[in-house]
Tab-separated table of N, CA and C in Angstrom:
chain	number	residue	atom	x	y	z
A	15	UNK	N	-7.825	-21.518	-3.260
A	15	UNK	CA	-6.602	-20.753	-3.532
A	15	UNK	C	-6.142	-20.047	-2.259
A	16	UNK	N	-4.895	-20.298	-1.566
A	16	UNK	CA	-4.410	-19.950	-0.469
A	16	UNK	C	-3.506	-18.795	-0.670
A	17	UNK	N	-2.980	-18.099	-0.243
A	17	UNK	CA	-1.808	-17.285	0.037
A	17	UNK	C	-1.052	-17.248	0.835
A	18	UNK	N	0.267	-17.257	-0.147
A	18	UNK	CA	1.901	-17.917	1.157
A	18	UNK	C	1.886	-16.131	1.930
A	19	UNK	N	2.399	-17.084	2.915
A	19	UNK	CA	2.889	-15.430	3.479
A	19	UNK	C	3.470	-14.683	2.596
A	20	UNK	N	4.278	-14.988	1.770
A	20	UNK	CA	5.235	-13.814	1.274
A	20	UNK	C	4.360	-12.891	0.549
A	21	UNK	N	3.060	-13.828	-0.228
A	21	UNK	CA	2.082	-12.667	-1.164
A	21	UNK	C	1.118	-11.986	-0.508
A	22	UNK	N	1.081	-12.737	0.897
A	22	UNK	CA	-0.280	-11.582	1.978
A	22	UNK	C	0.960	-10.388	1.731
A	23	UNK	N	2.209	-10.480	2.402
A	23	UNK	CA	3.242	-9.390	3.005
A	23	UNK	C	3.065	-8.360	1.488
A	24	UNK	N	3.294	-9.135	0.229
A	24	UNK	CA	3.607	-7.990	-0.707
A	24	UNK	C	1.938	-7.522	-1.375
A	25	UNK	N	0.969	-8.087	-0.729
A	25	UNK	CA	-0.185	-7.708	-1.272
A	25	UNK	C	-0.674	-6.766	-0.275
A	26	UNK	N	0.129	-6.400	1.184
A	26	UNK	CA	-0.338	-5.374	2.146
A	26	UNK	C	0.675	-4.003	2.030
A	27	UNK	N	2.201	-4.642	1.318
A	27	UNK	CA	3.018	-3.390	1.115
A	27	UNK	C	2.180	-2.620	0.000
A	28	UNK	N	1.581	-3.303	-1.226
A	28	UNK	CA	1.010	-3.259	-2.163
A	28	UNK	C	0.163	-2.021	-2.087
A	29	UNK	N	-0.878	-2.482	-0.717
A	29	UNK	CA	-2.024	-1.158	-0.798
A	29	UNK	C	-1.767	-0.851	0.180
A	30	UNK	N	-0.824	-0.713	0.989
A	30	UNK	CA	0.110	0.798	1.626
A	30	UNK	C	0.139	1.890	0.037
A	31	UNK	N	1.016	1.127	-0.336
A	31	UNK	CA	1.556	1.851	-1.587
A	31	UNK	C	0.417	2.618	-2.594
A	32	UNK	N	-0.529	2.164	-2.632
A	32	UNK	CA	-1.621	2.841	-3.374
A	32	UNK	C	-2.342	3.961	-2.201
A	33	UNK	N	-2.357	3.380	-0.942
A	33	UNK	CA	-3.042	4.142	-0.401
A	33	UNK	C	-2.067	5.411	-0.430
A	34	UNK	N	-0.667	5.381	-0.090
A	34	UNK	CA	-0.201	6.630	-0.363
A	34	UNK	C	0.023	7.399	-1.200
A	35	UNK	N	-0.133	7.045	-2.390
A	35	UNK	CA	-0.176	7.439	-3.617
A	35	UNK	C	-1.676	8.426	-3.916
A	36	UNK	N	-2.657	7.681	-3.241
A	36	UNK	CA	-3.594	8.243	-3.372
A	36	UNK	C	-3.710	9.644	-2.412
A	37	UNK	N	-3.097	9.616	-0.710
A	37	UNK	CA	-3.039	11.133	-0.574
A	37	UNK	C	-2.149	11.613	-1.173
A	38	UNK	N	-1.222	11.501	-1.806
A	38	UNK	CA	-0.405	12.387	-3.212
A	38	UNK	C	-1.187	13.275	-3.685
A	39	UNK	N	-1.993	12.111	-4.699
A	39	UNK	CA	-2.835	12.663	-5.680
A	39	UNK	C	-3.660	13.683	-4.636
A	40	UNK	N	-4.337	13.189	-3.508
A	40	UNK	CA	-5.232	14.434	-3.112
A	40	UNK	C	-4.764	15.878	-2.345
A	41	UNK	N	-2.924	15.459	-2.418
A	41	UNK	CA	-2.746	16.659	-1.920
A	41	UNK	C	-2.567	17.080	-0.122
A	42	UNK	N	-2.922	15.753	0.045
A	42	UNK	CA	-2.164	15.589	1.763
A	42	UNK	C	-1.260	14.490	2.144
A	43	UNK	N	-0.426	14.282	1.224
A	43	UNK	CA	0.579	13.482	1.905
A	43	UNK	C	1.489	14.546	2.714
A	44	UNK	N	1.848	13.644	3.733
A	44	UNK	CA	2.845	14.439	4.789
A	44	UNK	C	4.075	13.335	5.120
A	45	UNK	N	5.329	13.759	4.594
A	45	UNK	CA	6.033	13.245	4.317
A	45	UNK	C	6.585	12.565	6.025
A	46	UNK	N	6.739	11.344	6.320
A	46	UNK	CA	7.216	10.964	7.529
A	46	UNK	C	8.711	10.903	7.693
C-alpha cells in the first residue's frame, strides 16, 4: 500500500493540526 503525494501532504497537514491542537489543550499555544 503506497501513498500518492496528495495523502502524504494531507496526512502531514493532518498532524500539524493535532499537534496544535494539542498545545491548545495544554495551554501554550502562541498564536503566529
Amino acid at each position: 500500500m503506497s501513498l500518492l503525494p496528495g495523502d502524504r501532504e494531507a496526512s502531514e497537514s493532518q498532524k500539524t493540526q493535532d499537534n496544535r491542537l494539542k498545545l491548545v489543550h495544554r495551554g501554550t499555544f502562541v498564536a503566529q
